[in-house]
JSON list of C-alpha atoms in Angstrom, two decimals:
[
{"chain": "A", "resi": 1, "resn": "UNK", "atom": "CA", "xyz": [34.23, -63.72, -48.80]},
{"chain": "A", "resi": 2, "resn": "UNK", "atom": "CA", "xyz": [30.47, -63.32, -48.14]},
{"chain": "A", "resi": 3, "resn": "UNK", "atom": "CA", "xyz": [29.18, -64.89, -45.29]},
{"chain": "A", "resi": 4, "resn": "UNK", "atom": "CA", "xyz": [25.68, -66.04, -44.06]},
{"chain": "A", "resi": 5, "resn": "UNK", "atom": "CA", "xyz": [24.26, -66.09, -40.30]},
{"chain": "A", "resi": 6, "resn": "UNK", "atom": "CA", "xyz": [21.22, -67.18, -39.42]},
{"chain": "A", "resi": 7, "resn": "UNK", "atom": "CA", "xyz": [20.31, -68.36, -35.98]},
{"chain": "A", "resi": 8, "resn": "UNK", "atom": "CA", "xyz": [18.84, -72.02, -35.04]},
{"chain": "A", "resi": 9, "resn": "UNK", "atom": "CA", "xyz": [15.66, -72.28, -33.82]},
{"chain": "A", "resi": 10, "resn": "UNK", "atom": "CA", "xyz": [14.01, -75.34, -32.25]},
{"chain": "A", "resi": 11, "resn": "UNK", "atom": "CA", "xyz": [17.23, -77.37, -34.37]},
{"chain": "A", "resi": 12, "resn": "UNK", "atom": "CA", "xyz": [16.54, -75.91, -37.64]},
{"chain": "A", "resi": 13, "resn": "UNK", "atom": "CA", "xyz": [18.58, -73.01, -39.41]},
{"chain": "A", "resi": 14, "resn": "UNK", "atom": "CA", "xyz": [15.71, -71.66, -41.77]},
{"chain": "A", "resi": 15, "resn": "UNK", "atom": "CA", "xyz": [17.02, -69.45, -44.61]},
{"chain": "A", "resi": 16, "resn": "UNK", "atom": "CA", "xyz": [15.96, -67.68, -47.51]},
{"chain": "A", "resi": 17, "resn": "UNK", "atom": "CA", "xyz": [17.30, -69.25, -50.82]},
{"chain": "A", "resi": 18, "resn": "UNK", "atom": "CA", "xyz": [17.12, -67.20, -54.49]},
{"chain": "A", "resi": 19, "resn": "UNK", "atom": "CA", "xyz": [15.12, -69.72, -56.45]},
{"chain": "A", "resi": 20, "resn": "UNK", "atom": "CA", "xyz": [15.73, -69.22, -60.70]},
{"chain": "A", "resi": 21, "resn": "UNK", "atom": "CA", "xyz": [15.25, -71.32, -63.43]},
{"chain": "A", "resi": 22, "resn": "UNK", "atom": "CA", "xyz": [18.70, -72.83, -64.83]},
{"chain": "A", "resi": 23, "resn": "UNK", "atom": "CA", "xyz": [20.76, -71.23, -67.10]},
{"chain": "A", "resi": 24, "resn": "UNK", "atom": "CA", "xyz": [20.59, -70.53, -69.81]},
{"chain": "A", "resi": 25, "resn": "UNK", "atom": "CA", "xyz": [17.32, -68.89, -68.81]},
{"chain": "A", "resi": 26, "resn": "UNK", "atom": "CA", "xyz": [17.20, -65.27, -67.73]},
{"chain": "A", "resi": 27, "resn": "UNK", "atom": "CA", "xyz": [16.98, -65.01, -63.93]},
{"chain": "A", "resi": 28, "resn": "UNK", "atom": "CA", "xyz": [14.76, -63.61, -61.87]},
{"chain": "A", "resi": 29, "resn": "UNK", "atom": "CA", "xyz": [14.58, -65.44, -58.02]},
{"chain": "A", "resi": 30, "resn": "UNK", "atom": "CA", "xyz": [12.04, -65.85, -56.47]},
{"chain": "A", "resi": 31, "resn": "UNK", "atom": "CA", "xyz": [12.28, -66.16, -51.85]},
{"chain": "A", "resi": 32, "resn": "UNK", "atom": "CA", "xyz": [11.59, -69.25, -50.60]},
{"chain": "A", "resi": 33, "resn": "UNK", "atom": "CA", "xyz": [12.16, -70.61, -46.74]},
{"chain": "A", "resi": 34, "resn": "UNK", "atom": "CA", "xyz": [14.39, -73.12, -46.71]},
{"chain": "A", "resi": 35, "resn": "UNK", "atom": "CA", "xyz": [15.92, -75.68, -44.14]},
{"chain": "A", "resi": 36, "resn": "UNK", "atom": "CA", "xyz": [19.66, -76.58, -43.83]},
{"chain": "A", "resi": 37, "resn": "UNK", "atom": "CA", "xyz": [19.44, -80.40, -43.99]},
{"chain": "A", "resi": 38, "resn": "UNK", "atom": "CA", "xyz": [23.42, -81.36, -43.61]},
{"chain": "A", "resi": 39, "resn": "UNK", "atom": "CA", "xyz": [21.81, -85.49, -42.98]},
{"chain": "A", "resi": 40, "resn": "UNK", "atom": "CA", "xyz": [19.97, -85.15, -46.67]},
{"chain": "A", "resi": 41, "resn": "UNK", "atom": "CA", "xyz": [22.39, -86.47, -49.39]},
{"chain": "A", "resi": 42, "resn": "UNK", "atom": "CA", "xyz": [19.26, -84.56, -52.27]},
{"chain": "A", "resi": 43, "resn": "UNK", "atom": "CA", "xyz": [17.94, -81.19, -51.95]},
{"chain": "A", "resi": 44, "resn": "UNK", "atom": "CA", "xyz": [13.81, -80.99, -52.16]},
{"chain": "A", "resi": 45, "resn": "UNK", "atom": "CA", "xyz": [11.12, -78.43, -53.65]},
{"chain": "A", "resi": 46, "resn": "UNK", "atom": "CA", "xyz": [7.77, -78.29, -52.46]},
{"chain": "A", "resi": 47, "resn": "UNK", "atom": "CA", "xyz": [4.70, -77.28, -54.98]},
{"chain": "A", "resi": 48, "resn": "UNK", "atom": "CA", "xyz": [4.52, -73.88, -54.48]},
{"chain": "A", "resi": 49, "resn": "UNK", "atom": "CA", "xyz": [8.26, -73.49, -55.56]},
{"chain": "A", "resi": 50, "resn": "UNK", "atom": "CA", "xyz": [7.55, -75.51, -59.08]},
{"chain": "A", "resi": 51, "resn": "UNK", "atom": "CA", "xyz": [4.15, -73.70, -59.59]},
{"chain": "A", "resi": 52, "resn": "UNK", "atom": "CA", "xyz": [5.80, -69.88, -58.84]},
{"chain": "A", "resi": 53, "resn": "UNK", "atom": "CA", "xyz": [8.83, -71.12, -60.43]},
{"chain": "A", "resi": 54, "resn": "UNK", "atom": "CA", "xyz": [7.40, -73.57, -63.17]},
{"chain": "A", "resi": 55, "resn": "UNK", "atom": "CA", "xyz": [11.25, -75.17, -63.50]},
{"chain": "A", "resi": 56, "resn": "UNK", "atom": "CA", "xyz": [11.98, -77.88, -65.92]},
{"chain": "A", "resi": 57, "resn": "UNK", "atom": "CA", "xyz": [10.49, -81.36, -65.37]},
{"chain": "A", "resi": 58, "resn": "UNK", "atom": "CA", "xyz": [13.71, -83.48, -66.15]},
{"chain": "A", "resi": 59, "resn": "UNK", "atom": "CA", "xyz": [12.65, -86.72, -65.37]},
{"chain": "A", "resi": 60, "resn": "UNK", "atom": "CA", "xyz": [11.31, -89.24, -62.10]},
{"chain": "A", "resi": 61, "resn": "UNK", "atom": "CA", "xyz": [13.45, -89.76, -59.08]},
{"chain": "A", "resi": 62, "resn": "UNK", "atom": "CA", "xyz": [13.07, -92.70, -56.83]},
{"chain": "A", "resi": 63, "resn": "UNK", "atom": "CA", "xyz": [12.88, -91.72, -52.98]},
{"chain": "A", "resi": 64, "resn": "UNK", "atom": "CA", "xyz": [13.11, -94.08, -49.61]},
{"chain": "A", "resi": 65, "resn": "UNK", "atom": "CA", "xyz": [12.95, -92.27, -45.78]},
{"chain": "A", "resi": 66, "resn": "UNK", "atom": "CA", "xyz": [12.46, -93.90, -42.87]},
{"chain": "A", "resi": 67, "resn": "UNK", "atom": "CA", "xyz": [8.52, -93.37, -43.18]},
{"chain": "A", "resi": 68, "resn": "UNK", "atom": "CA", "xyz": [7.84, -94.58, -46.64]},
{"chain": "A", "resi": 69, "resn": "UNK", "atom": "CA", "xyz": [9.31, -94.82, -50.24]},
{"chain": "A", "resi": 70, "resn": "UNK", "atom": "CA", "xyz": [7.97, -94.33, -53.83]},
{"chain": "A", "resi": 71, "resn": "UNK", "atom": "CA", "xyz": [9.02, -92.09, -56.78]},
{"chain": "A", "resi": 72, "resn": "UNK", "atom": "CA", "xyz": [8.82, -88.30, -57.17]},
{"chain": "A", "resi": 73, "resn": "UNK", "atom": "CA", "xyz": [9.32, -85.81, -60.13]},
{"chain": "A", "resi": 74, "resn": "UNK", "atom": "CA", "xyz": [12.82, -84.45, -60.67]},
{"chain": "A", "resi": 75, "resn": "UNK", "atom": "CA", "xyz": [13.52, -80.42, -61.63]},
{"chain": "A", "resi": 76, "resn": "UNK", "atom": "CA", "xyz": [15.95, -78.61, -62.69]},
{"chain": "A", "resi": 77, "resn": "UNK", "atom": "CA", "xyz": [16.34, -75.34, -60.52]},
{"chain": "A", "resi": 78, "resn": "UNK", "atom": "CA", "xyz": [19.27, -72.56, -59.81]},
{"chain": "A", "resi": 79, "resn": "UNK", "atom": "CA", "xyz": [19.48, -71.62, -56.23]},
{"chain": "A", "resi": 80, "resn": "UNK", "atom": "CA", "xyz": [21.80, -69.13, -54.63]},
{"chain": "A", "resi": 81, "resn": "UNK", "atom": "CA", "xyz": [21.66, -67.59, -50.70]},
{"chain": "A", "resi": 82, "resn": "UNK", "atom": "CA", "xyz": [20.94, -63.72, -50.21]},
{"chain": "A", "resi": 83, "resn": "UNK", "atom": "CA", "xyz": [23.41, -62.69, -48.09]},
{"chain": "A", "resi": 84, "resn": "UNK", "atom": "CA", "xyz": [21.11, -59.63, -46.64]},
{"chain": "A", "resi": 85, "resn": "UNK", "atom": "CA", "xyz": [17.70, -59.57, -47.18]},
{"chain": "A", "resi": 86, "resn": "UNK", "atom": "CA", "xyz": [15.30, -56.53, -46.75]},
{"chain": "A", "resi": 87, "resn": "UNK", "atom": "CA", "xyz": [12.94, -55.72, -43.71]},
{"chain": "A", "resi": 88, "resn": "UNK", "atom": "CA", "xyz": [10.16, -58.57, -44.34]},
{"chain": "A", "resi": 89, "resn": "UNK", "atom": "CA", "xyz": [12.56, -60.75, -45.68]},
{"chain": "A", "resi": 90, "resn": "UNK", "atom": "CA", "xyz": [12.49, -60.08, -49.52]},
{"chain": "A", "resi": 91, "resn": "UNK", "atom": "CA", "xyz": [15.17, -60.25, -51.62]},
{"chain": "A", "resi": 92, "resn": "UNK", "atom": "CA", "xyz": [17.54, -57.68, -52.16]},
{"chain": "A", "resi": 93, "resn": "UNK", "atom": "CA", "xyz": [19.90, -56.57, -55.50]},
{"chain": "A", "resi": 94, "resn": "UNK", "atom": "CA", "xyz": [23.09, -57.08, -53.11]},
{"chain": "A", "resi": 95, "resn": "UNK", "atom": "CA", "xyz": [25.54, -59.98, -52.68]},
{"chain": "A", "resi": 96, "resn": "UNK", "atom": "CA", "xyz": [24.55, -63.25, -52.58]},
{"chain": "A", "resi": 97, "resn": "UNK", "atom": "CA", "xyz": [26.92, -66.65, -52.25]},
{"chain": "A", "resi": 98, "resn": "UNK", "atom": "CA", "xyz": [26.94, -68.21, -55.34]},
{"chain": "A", "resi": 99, "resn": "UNK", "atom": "CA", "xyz": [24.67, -71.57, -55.65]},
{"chain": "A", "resi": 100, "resn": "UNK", "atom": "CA", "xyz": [24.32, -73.73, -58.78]},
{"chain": "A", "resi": 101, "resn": "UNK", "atom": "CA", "xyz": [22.22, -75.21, -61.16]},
{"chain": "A", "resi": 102, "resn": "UNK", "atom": "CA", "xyz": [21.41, -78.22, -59.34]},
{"chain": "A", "resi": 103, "resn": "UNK", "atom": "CA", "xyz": [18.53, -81.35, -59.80]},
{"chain": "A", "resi": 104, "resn": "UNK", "atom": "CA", "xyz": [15.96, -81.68, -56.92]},
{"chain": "A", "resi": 105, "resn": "UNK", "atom": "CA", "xyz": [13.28, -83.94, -56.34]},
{"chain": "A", "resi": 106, "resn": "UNK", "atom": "CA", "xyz": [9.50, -82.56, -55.23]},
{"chain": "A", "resi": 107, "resn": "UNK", "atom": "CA", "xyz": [8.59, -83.09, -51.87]},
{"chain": "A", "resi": 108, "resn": "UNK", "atom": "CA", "xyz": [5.92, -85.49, -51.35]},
{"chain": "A", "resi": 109, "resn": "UNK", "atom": "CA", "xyz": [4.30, -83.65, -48.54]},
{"chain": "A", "resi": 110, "resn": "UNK", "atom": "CA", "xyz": [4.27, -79.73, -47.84]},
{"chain": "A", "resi": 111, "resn": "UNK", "atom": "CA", "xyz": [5.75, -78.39, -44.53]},
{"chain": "A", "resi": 112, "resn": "UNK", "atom": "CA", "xyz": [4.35, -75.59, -43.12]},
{"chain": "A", "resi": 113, "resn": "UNK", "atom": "CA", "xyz": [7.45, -73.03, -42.43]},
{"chain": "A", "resi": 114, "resn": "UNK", "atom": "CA", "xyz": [9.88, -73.83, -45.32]},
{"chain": "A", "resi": 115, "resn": "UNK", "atom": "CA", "xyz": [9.63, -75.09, -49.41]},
{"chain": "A", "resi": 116, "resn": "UNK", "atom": "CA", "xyz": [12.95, -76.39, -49.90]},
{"chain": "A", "resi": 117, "resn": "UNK", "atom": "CA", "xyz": [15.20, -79.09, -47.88]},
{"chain": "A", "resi": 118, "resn": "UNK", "atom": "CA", "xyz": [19.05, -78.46, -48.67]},
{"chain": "A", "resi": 119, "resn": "UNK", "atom": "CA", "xyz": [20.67, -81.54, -48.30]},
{"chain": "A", "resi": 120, "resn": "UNK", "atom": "CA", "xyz": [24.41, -81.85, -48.93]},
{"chain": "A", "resi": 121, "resn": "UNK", "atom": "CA", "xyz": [23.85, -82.00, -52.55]},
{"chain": "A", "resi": 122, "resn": "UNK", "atom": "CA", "xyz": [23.89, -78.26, -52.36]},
{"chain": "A", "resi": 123, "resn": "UNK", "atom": "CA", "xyz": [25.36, -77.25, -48.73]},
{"chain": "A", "resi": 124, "resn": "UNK", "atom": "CA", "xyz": [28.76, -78.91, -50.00]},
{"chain": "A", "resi": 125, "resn": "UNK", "atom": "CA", "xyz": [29.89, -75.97, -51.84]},
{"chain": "A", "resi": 126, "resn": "UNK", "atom": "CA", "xyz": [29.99, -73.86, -48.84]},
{"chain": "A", "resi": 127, "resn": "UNK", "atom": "CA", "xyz": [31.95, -73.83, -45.65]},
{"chain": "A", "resi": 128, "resn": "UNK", "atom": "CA", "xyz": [29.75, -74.43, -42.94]},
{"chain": "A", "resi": 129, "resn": "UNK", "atom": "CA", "xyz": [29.89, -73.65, -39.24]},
{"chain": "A", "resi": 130, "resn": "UNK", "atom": "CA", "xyz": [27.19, -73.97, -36.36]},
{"chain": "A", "resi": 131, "resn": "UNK", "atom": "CA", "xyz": [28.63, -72.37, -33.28]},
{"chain": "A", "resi": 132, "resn": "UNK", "atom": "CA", "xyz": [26.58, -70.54, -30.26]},
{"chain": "A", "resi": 133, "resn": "UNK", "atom": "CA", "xyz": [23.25, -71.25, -31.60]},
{"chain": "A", "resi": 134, "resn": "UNK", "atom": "CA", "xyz": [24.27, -70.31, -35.08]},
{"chain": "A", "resi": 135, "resn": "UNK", "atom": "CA", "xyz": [24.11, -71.43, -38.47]},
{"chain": "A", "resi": 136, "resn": "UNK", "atom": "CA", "xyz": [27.21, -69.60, -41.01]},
{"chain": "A", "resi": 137, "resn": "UNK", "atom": "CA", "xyz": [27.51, -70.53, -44.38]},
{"chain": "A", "resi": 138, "resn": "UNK", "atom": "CA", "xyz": [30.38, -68.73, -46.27]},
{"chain": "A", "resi": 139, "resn": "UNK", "atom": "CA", "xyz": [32.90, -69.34, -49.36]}
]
């Protein structure tokens, strides 16, 4: 059973997730940061994911945080974690805990040190355990 460790840093478990497009299109991921959102119920894409990515536009998602509300544009997207990733943090050929296809709405804003939120949308396939400052995802 693969597993994933990544420490927590200032209450955040940045990752790395494989970002495809959906099947049935050939796959090749793209790296993006991430952050492990277990309070999101949706997972999120910034711009720089759709424009390296260019996924499929599937349709407009309505949105409401505590800050504001409004409507966003819904994509279709496969993501997957790399279990190991090589020195710089690119992807490797090696294992990786299998994601899904899965809908995400884009963010309206761009953080600075990730381009995806993983709500539980996504982190519900996966067993997931945050013990002595860190974050383990296996299956």
């Amino acid at each position: 059973m693969p597993t994933f460790v990544r420490p927590v840093v200032d209450n955040e478990a940045i990752l790395v997730a494989a970002v495809a497009l959906p099947d049935p299109f050939p796959r090749n991921p793209v790296g993006f940061q991430v952050v492990a959102d277990t309070g999101a119920q949706g997972s999120w894409i910034s711009q720089r994911v759709v424009d390296a990515v260019a996924p499929p536009h599937i349709g407009i998602s309505a949105y409401a945080t505590i800050a504001q509300s409004g409507e966003t544009d819904l994509y279709r997207v496969r993501l997957d974690i790399p279990v190991q990733l090589e020195p710089g943090g690119t992807l490797t050929s090696g294992s990786y805990l299998d994601g899904m296809d899965l809908d995400v709405s884009l963010m309206p804003y761009q953080p600075p040190n990730y381009d995806i939120i993983l709500g539980m949308d996504f982190l519900c396939l996966f067993h997931i355990t945050m013990v002595a400052g860190n974050f383990i995802l296996s299956n």
